């Protein structure tokens, strides 16, 4: 007997970080104020929506923060993301 199983779609994440950030390592609930901190803004099932939101946030920001779009993954350990794997800001 087999059971049907449908994988959930990959989600796109919009994250806020200081423009000087080279590594995203520490999630925070408020605006990031150190280089390794980031804040998850939202998750969406469509990358186009995430890119539009990141672009909108960049337009109304004071220039201190960058907004990036990346695929969201389930992660049980907190690991550092190297700078060369950071998506370019929108």
PDB file of N, CA and C in Angstrom:
ATOM      1  N   UNK A   1       0.843  -1.181   0.000  1.00  0.00           N
ATOM      2  CA  UNK A   1       0.000   0.000   0.000  1.00  0.00           C
ATOM      3  C   UNK A   1       0.884   1.239   0.000  1.00  0.00           C
ATOM      4  N   UNK A   2       0.517   2.228  -0.761  1.00  0.00           N
ATOM      5  CA  UNK A   2       1.281   3.479  -0.774  1.00  0.00           C
ATOM      6  C   UNK A   2       0.357   4.634  -0.411  1.00  0.00           C
ATOM      7  N   UNK A   3       0.947   5.641   0.165  1.00  0.00           N
ATOM      8  CA  UNK A   3       0.202   6.834   0.555  1.00  0.00           C
ATOM      9  C   UNK A   3       0.651   7.995  -0.313  1.00  0.00           C
ATOM     10  N   UNK A   4      -0.278   8.705  -0.919  1.00  0.00           N
ATOM     11  CA  UNK A   4       0.124   9.883  -1.714  1.00  0.00           C
ATOM     12  C   UNK A   4       0.626  10.989  -0.791  1.00  0.00           C
ATOM     13  N   UNK A   5       1.642  11.666  -1.253  1.00  0.00           N
ATOM     14  CA  UNK A   5       2.218  12.753  -0.474  1.00  0.00           C
ATOM     15  C   UNK A   5       2.626  13.863  -1.431  1.00  0.00           C
ATOM     16  N   UNK A   6       2.186  15.077  -1.150  1.00  0.00           N
ATOM     17  CA  UNK A   6       2.531  16.223  -1.968  1.00  0.00           C
ATOM     18  C   UNK A   6       3.480  17.117  -1.178  1.00  0.00           C
ATOM     19  N   UNK A   7       4.642  17.345  -1.747  1.00  0.00           N
ATOM     20  CA  UNK A   7       5.599  18.225  -1.087  1.00  0.00           C
ATOM     21  C   UNK A   7       5.095  19.653  -1.106  1.00  0.00           C
ATOM     22  N   UNK A   8       5.287  20.386  -0.011  1.00  0.00           N
ATOM     23  CA  UNK A   8       4.889  21.796  -0.035  1.00  0.00           C
ATOM     24  C   UNK A   8       5.803  22.574  -0.980  1.00  0.00           C
ATOM     25  N   UNK A   9       5.299  23.638  -1.581  1.00  0.00           N
ATOM     26  CA  UNK A   9       6.148  24.424  -2.493  1.00  0.00           C
ATOM     27  C   UNK A   9       7.249  25.143  -1.705  1.00  0.00           C
ATOM     28  N   UNK A  10       8.355  25.381  -2.372  1.00  0.00           N
ATOM     29  CA  UNK A  10       9.420  26.171  -1.750  1.00  0.00           C
ATOM     30  C   UNK A  10       8.919  27.586  -1.547  1.00  0.00           C
ATOM     31  N   UNK A  11       9.248  28.164  -0.425  1.00  0.00           N
ATOM     32  CA  UNK A  11       8.832  29.528  -0.125  1.00  0.00           C
ATOM     33  C   UNK A  11       9.999  30.476  -0.406  1.00  0.00           C
ATOM     34  N   UNK A  12       9.669  31.697  -0.785  1.00  0.00           N
ATOM     35  CA  UNK A  12      10.678  32.735  -0.952  1.00  0.00           C
ATOM     36  C   UNK A  12      10.632  33.639   0.271  1.00  0.00           C
ATOM     37  N   UNK A  13      11.793  33.987   0.780  1.00  0.00           N
ATOM     38  CA  UNK A  13      11.887  34.825   1.969  1.00  0.00           C
ATOM     39  C   UNK A  13      12.405  36.203   1.592  1.00  0.00           C
ATOM     40  N   UNK A  14      11.856  37.226   2.218  1.00  0.00           N
ATOM     41  CA  UNK A  14      12.378  38.588   2.112  1.00  0.00           C
ATOM     42  C   UNK A  14      13.042  38.880   3.461  1.00  0.00           C
ATOM     43  N   UNK A  15      14.324  39.220   3.424  1.00  0.00           N
ATOM     44  CA  UNK A  15      15.048  39.513   4.657  1.00  0.00           C
ATOM     45  C   UNK A  15      15.607  40.925   4.628  1.00  0.00           C
ATOM     46  N   UNK A  16      15.652  41.540   5.795  1.00  0.00           N
ATOM     47  CA  UNK A  16      16.199  42.883   5.964  1.00  0.00           C
ATOM     48  C   UNK A  16      17.538  42.744   6.679  1.00  0.00           C
ATOM     49  N   UNK A  17      18.544  43.469   6.214  1.00  0.00           N
ATOM     50  CA  UNK A  17      19.870  43.430   6.823  1.00  0.00           C
ATOM     51  C   UNK A  17      20.553  44.764   6.574  1.00  0.00           C
ATOM     52  N   UNK A  18      21.574  45.056   7.352  1.00  0.00           N
ATOM     53  CA  UNK A  18      22.363  46.262   7.088  1.00  0.00           C
ATOM     54  C   UNK A  18      23.041  46.114   5.733  1.00  0.00           C
ATOM     55  N   UNK A  19      23.165  47.199   4.999  1.00  0.00           N
ATOM     56  CA  UNK A  19      23.796  47.132   3.678  1.00  0.00           C
ATOM     57  C   UNK A  19      25.245  46.678   3.764  1.00  0.00           C
ATOM     58  N   UNK A  20      25.888  46.884   4.914  1.00  0.00           N
ATOM     59  CA  UNK A  20      27.290  46.489   5.089  1.00  0.00           C
ATOM     60  C   UNK A  20      27.444  45.014   5.435  1.00  0.00           C
ATOM     61  N   UNK A  21      26.349  44.296   5.595  1.00  0.00           N
ATOM     62  CA  UNK A  21      26.396  42.898   6.038  1.00  0.00           C
ATOM     63  C   UNK A  21      27.050  41.995   5.005  1.00  0.00           C
ATOM     64  N   UNK A  22      27.961  41.162   5.480  1.00  0.00           N
ATOM     65  CA  UNK A  22      28.595  40.163   4.626  1.00  0.00           C
ATOM     66  C   UNK A  22      28.098  38.753   4.970  1.00  0.00           C
ATOM     67  N   UNK A  23      27.579  38.552   6.164  1.00  0.00           N
ATOM     68  CA  UNK A  23      27.079  37.250   6.603  1.00  0.00           C
ATOM     69  C   UNK A  23      25.761  37.445   7.334  1.00  0.00           C
ATOM     70  N   UNK A  24      24.800  36.582   7.066  1.00  0.00           N
ATOM     71  CA  UNK A  24      23.551  36.571   7.819  1.00  0.00           C
ATOM     72  C   UNK A  24      23.648  35.423   8.810  1.00  0.00           C
ATOM     73  N   UNK A  25      23.640  35.762  10.096  1.00  0.00           N
ATOM     74  CA  UNK A  25      23.869  34.732  11.088  1.00  0.00           C
ATOM     75  C   UNK A  25      22.866  34.771  12.233  1.00  0.00           C
ATOM     76  N   UNK A  26      22.472  35.956  12.682  1.00  0.00           N
ATOM     77  CA  UNK A  26      21.647  36.073  13.878  1.00  0.00           C
ATOM     78  C   UNK A  26      20.284  36.669  13.521  1.00  0.00           C
ATOM     79  N   UNK A  27      19.208  35.876  13.640  1.00  0.00           N
ATOM     80  CA  UNK A  27      17.873  36.445  13.397  1.00  0.00           C
ATOM     81  C   UNK A  27      17.442  37.335  14.558  1.00  0.00           C
ATOM     82  N   UNK A  28      16.806  38.455  14.254  1.00  0.00           N
ATOM     83  CA  UNK A  28      16.331  39.382  15.282  1.00  0.00           C
ATOM     84  C   UNK A  28      14.884  39.764  14.982  1.00  0.00           C
ATOM     85  N   UNK A  29      14.200  40.273  16.010  1.00  0.00           N
ATOM     86  CA  UNK A  29      12.800  40.676  15.865  1.00  0.00           C
ATOM     87  C   UNK A  29      12.635  42.143  15.494  1.00  0.00           C
ATOM     88  N   UNK A  30      13.652  42.952  15.747  1.00  0.00           N
ATOM     89  CA  UNK A  30      13.599  44.386  15.439  1.00  0.00           C
ATOM     90  C   UNK A  30      14.543  44.673  14.282  1.00  0.00           C
ATOM     91  N   UNK A  31      14.640  45.934  13.886  1.00  0.00           N
ATOM     92  CA  UNK A  31      15.576  46.289  12.812  1.00  0.00           C
ATOM     93  C   UNK A  31      16.987  45.831  13.189  1.00  0.00           C
ATOM     94  N   UNK A  32      17.706  45.187  12.283  1.00  0.00           N
ATOM     95  CA  UNK A  32      19.080  44.771  12.566  1.00  0.00           C
ATOM     96  C   UNK A  32      19.963  45.985  12.848  1.00  0.00           C
ATOM     97  N   UNK A  33      20.842  45.871  13.849  1.00  0.00           N
ATOM     98  CA  UNK A  33      21.763  46.984  14.114  1.00  0.00           C
ATOM     99  C   UNK A  33      23.215  46.527  14.172  1.00  0.00           C
ATOM    100  N   UNK A  34      23.468  45.261  13.844  1.00  0.00           N
ATOM    101  CA  UNK A  34      24.830  44.738  13.736  1.00  0.00           C
ATOM    102  C   UNK A  34      24.958  43.977  12.429  1.00  0.00           C
ATOM    103  N   UNK A  35      26.180  43.864  11.940  1.00  0.00           N
ATOM    104  CA  UNK A  35      26.406  43.284  10.617  1.00  0.00           C
ATOM    105  C   UNK A  35      25.938  41.847  10.451  1.00  0.00           C
ATOM    106  N   UNK A  36      25.911  41.041  11.483  1.00  0.00           N
ATOM    107  CA  UNK A  36      25.522  39.642  11.304  1.00  0.00           C
ATOM    108  C   UNK A  36      24.028  39.416  11.508  1.00  0.00           C
ATOM    109  N   UNK A  37      23.295  40.467  11.856  1.00  0.00           N
ATOM    110  CA  UNK A  37      21.868  40.314  12.146  1.00  0.00           C
ATOM    111  C   UNK A  37      21.019  40.465  10.891  1.00  0.00           C
ATOM    112  N   UNK A  38      19.891  39.773  10.897  1.00  0.00           N
ATOM    113  CA  UNK A  38      18.913  39.926   9.823  1.00  0.00           C
ATOM    114  C   UNK A  38      17.518  39.739  10.412  1.00  0.00           C
ATOM    115  N   UNK A  39      16.537  40.264   9.707  1.00  0.00           N
ATOM    116  CA  UNK A  39      15.150  40.109  10.134  1.00  0.00           C
ATOM    117  C   UNK A  39      14.333  39.557   8.968  1.00  0.00           C
ATOM    118  N   UNK A  40      13.586  38.507   9.243  1.00  0.00           N
ATOM    119  CA  UNK A  40      12.690  37.948   8.245  1.00  0.00           C
ATOM    120  C   UNK A  40      11.483  38.861   8.122  1.00  0.00           C
ATOM    121  N   UNK A  41      11.237  39.366   6.932  1.00  0.00           N
ATOM    122  CA  UNK A  41      10.106  40.253   6.696  1.00  0.00           C
ATOM    123  C   UNK A  41       8.871  39.434   6.350  1.00  0.00           C
ATOM    124  N   UNK A  42       8.991  38.503   5.414  1.00  0.00           N
ATOM    125  CA  UNK A  42       7.842  37.672   5.063  1.00  0.00           C
ATOM    126  C   UNK A  42       8.285  36.454   4.275  1.00  0.00           C
ATOM    127  N   UNK A  43       7.359  35.506   4.152  1.00  0.00           N
ATOM    128  CA  UNK A  43       7.517  34.336   3.290  1.00  0.00           C
ATOM    129  C   UNK A  43       6.382  34.361   2.273  1.00  0.00           C
ATOM    130  N   UNK A  44       6.686  34.049   1.023  1.00  0.00           N
ATOM    131  CA  UNK A  44       5.643  33.985   0.006  1.00  0.00           C
ATOM    132  C   UNK A  44       5.878  32.755  -0.866  1.00  0.00           C
ATOM    133  N   UNK A  45       4.836  32.177  -1.413  1.00  0.00           N
ATOM    134  CA  UNK A  45       5.027  31.011  -2.280  1.00  0.00           C
ATOM    135  C   UNK A  45       5.559  31.373  -3.666  1.00  0.00           C
ATOM    136  N   UNK A  46       5.536  32.649  -4.037  1.00  0.00           N
ATOM    137  CA  UNK A  46       5.976  33.064  -5.370  1.00  0.00           C
ATOM    138  C   UNK A  46       7.138  34.055  -5.264  1.00  0.00           C
ATOM    139  N   UNK A  47       8.229  33.745  -5.938  1.00  0.00           N
ATOM    140  CA  UNK A  47       9.416  34.596  -5.882  1.00  0.00           C
ATOM    141  C   UNK A  47       9.136  35.987  -6.438  1.00  0.00           C
ATOM    142  N   UNK A  48       8.262  36.100  -7.423  1.00  0.00           N
ATOM    143  CA  UNK A  48       7.953  37.419  -8.008  1.00  0.00           C
ATOM    144  C   UNK A  48       7.337  38.348  -6.962  1.00  0.00           C
ATOM    145  N   UNK A  49       6.464  37.808  -6.120  1.00  0.00           N
ATOM    146  CA  UNK A  49       5.878  38.634  -5.055  1.00  0.00           C
ATOM    147  C   UNK A  49       6.934  39.072  -4.056  1.00  0.00           C
ATOM    148  N   UNK A  50       7.846  38.179  -3.724  1.00  0.00           N
ATOM    149  CA  UNK A  50       8.916  38.516  -2.791  1.00  0.00           C
ATOM    150  C   UNK A  50       9.810  39.606  -3.384  1.00  0.00           C
ATOM    151  N   UNK A  51      10.125  39.500  -4.666  1.00  0.00           N
ATOM    152  CA  UNK A  51      10.964  40.509  -5.312  1.00  0.00           C
ATOM    153  C   UNK A  51      10.277  41.868  -5.356  1.00  0.00           C
ATOM    154  N   UNK A  52       8.971  41.884  -5.616  1.00  0.00           N
ATOM    155  CA  UNK A  52       8.224  43.153  -5.628  1.00  0.00           C
ATOM    156  C   UNK A  52       8.230  43.794  -4.239  1.00  0.00           C
ATOM    157  N   UNK A  53       8.021  42.972  -3.205  1.00  0.00           N
ATOM    158  CA  UNK A  53       8.019  43.507  -1.847  1.00  0.00           C
ATOM    159  C   UNK A  53       9.401  44.040  -1.467  1.00  0.00           C
ATOM    160  N   UNK A  54      10.458  43.310  -1.805  1.00  0.00           N
ATOM    161  CA  UNK A  54      11.812  43.772  -1.503  1.00  0.00           C
ATOM    162  C   UNK A  54      12.095  45.094  -2.207  1.00  0.00           C
ATOM    163  N   UNK A  55      11.662  45.219  -3.455  1.00  0.00           N
ATOM    164  CA  UNK A  55      11.855  46.456  -4.212  1.00  0.00           C
ATOM    165  C   UNK A  55      11.098  47.623  -3.571  1.00  0.00           C
ATOM    166  N   UNK A  56       9.865  47.359  -3.162  1.00  0.00           N
ATOM    167  CA  UNK A  56       9.059  48.384  -2.491  1.00  0.00           C
ATOM    168  C   UNK A  56       9.708  48.815  -1.175  1.00  0.00           C
ATOM    169  N   UNK A  57      10.142  47.863  -0.377  1.00  0.00           N
ATOM    170  CA  UNK A  57      10.788  48.187   0.910  1.00  0.00           C
ATOM    171  C   UNK A  57      12.070  48.984   0.700  1.00  0.00           C
ATOM    172  N   UNK A  58      12.840  48.615  -0.323  1.00  0.00           N
ATOM    173  CA  UNK A  58      14.070  49.351  -0.625  1.00  0.00           C
ATOM    174  C   UNK A  58      13.755  50.795  -0.988  1.00  0.00           C
ATOM    175  N   UNK A  59      12.641  51.009  -1.683  1.00  0.00           N
ATOM    176  CA  UNK A  59      12.252  52.354  -2.110  1.00  0.00           C
ATOM    177  C   UNK A  59      11.824  53.261  -0.969  1.00  0.00           C
ATOM    178  N   UNK A  60      11.253  52.693   0.080  1.00  0.00           N
ATOM    179  CA  UNK A  60      10.787  53.527   1.200  1.00  0.00           C
ATOM    180  C   UNK A  60      11.765  53.523   2.374  1.00  0.00           C
ATOM    181  N   UNK A  61      12.847  52.760   2.274  1.00  0.00           N
ATOM    182  CA  UNK A  61      13.835  52.692   3.355  1.00  0.00           C
ATOM    183  C   UNK A  61      14.697  53.948   3.370  1.00  0.00           C
ATOM    184  N   UNK A  62      15.329  54.201   4.507  1.00  0.00           N
ATOM    185  CA  UNK A  62      16.177  55.383   4.652  1.00  0.00           C
ATOM    186  C   UNK A  62      17.586  55.179   4.090  1.00  0.00           C
ATOM    187  N   UNK A  63      17.837  54.063   3.447  1.00  0.00           N
ATOM    188  CA  UNK A  63      19.138  53.805   2.843  1.00  0.00           C
ATOM    189  C   UNK A  63      20.076  53.006   3.724  1.00  0.00           C
ATOM    190  N   UNK A  64      19.676  52.721   4.954  1.00  0.00           N
ATOM    191  CA  UNK A  64      20.537  51.982   5.879  1.00  0.00           C
ATOM    192  C   UNK A  64      20.468  50.472   5.654  1.00  0.00           C
ATOM    193  N   UNK A  65      19.294  49.991   5.205  1.00  0.00           N
ATOM    194  CA  UNK A  65      19.078  48.553   5.119  1.00  0.00           C
ATOM    195  C   UNK A  65      19.014  48.073   3.680  1.00  0.00           C
ATOM    196  N   UNK A  66      19.430  46.835   3.498  1.00  0.00           N
ATOM    197  CA  UNK A  66      19.249  46.152   2.236  1.00  0.00           C
ATOM    198  C   UNK A  66      18.158  45.114   2.409  1.00  0.00           C
ATOM    199  N   UNK A  67      17.485  44.759   1.336  1.00  0.00           N
ATOM    200  CA  UNK A  67      16.434  43.750   1.362  1.00  0.00           C
ATOM    201  C   UNK A  67      16.775  42.723   0.304  1.00  0.00           C
ATOM    202  N   UNK A  68      16.866  41.480   0.718  1.00  0.00           N
ATOM    203  CA  UNK A  68      17.234  40.401  -0.189  1.00  0.00           C
ATOM    204  C   UNK A  68      16.136  39.367  -0.250  1.00  0.00           C
ATOM    205  N   UNK A  69      16.097  38.656  -1.366  1.00  0.00           N
ATOM    206  CA  UNK A  69      15.144  37.569  -1.564  1.00  0.00           C
ATOM    207  C   UNK A  69      15.946  36.282  -1.698  1.00  0.00           C
ATOM    208  N   UNK A  70      15.538  35.266  -0.974  1.00  0.00           N
ATOM    209  CA  UNK A  70      16.203  33.974  -1.074  1.00  0.00           C
ATOM    210  C   UNK A  70      15.178  32.873  -0.824  1.00  0.00           C
ATOM    211  N   UNK A  71      15.543  31.642  -1.149  1.00  0.00           N
ATOM    212  CA  UNK A  71      14.660  30.520  -0.866  1.00  0.00           C
ATOM    213  C   UNK A  71      14.706  30.214   0.620  1.00  0.00           C
ATOM    214  N   UNK A  72      13.571  29.954   1.191  1.00  0.00           N
ATOM    215  CA  UNK A  72      13.494  29.602   2.609  1.00  0.00           C
ATOM    216  C   UNK A  72      13.691  28.100   2.751  1.00  0.00           C
ATOM    217  N   UNK A  73      14.511  27.720   3.704  1.00  0.00           N
ATOM    218  CA  UNK A  73      14.753  26.319   3.985  1.00  0.00           C
ATOM    219  C   UNK A  73      14.513  26.054   5.458  1.00  0.00           C
ATOM    220  N   UNK A  74      14.068  24.858   5.770  1.00  0.00           N
ATOM    221  CA  UNK A  74      13.959  24.460   7.166  1.00  0.00           C
ATOM    222  C   UNK A  74      15.360  24.151   7.652  1.00  0.00           C
ATOM    223  N   UNK A  75      15.726  24.725   8.783  1.00  0.00           N
ATOM    224  CA  UNK A  75      17.066  24.539   9.314  1.00  0.00           C
ATOM    225  C   UNK A  75      16.965  24.371  10.817  1.00  0.00           C
ATOM    226  N   UNK A  76      17.479  23.271  11.326  1.00  0.00           N
ATOM    227  CA  UNK A  76      17.396  23.025  12.766  1.00  0.00           C
ATOM    228  C   UNK A  76      18.594  23.586  13.509  1.00  0.00           C
ATOM    229  N   UNK A  77      19.638  23.949  12.802  1.00  0.00           N
ATOM    230  CA  UNK A  77      20.805  24.541  13.449  1.00  0.00           C
ATOM    231  C   UNK A  77      21.016  25.928  12.887  1.00  0.00           C
ATOM    232  N   UNK A  78      21.586  26.786  13.715  1.00  0.00           N
ATOM    233  CA  UNK A  78      21.853  28.151  13.272  1.00  0.00           C
ATOM    234  C   UNK A  78      23.249  28.184  12.671  1.00  0.00           C
ATOM    235  N   UNK A  79      23.329  28.374  11.365  1.00  0.00           N
ATOM    236  CA  UNK A  79      24.616  28.394  10.693  1.00  0.00           C
ATOM    237  C   UNK A  79      24.792  29.694   9.939  1.00  0.00           C
ATOM    238  N   UNK A  80      26.027  30.026   9.715  1.00  0.00           N
ATOM    239  CA  UNK A  80      26.352  31.268   9.017  1.00  0.00           C
ATOM    240  C   UNK A  80      26.199  31.075   7.519  1.00  0.00           C
ATOM    241  N   UNK A  81      25.701  32.091   6.834  1.00  0.00           N
ATOM    242  CA  UNK A  81      25.572  32.073   5.382  1.00  0.00           C
ATOM    243  C   UNK A  81      26.716  32.917   4.818  1.00  0.00           C
ATOM    244  N   UNK A  82      27.623  32.317   4.043  1.00  0.00           N
ATOM    245  CA  UNK A  82      28.740  33.087   3.494  1.00  0.00           C
ATOM    246  C   UNK A  82      28.259  34.216   2.586  1.00  0.00           C
ATOM    247  N   UNK A  83      29.055  35.266   2.514  1.00  0.00           N
ATOM    248  CA  UNK A  83      28.646  36.440   1.737  1.00  0.00           C
ATOM    249  C   UNK A  83      28.471  36.131   0.266  1.00  0.00           C
ATOM    250  N   UNK A  84      29.227  35.171  -0.269  1.00  0.00           N
ATOM    251  CA  UNK A  84      29.089  34.897  -1.697  1.00  0.00           C
ATOM    252  C   UNK A  84      27.793  34.157  -2.015  1.00  0.00           C
ATOM    253  N   UNK A  85      27.080  33.693  -0.994  1.00  0.00           N
ATOM    254  CA  UNK A  85      25.796  33.043  -1.256  1.00  0.00           C
ATOM    255  C   UNK A  85      24.618  33.973  -0.972  1.00  0.00           C
ATOM    256  N   UNK A  86      24.897  35.196  -0.506  1.00  0.00           N
ATOM    257  CA  UNK A  86      23.823  36.171  -0.290  1.00  0.00           C
ATOM    258  C   UNK A  86      23.290  36.616  -1.640  1.00  0.00           C
ATOM    259  N   UNK A  87      21.972  36.672  -1.780  1.00  0.00           N
ATOM    260  CA  UNK A  87      21.435  37.208  -3.027  1.00  0.00           C
ATOM    261  C   UNK A  87      21.695  38.704  -3.107  1.00  0.00           C
ATOM    262  N   UNK A  88      21.832  39.192  -4.305  1.00  0.00           N
ATOM    263  CA  UNK A  88      22.060  40.619  -4.446  1.00  0.00           C
ATOM    264  C   UNK A  88      20.792  41.373  -4.077  1.00  0.00           C
ATOM    265  N   UNK A  89      20.940  42.510  -3.390  1.00  0.00           N
ATOM    266  CA  UNK A  89      19.756  43.289  -3.009  1.00  0.00           C
ATOM    267  C   UNK A  89      18.975  43.736  -4.236  1.00  0.00           C
ATOM    268  N   UNK A  90      17.704  43.879  -4.050  1.00  0.00           N
ATOM    269  CA  UNK A  90      16.814  44.298  -5.147  1.00  0.00           C
ATOM    270  C   UNK A  90      16.889  45.794  -5.287  1.00  0.00           C
TER     271      UNK A  90
END
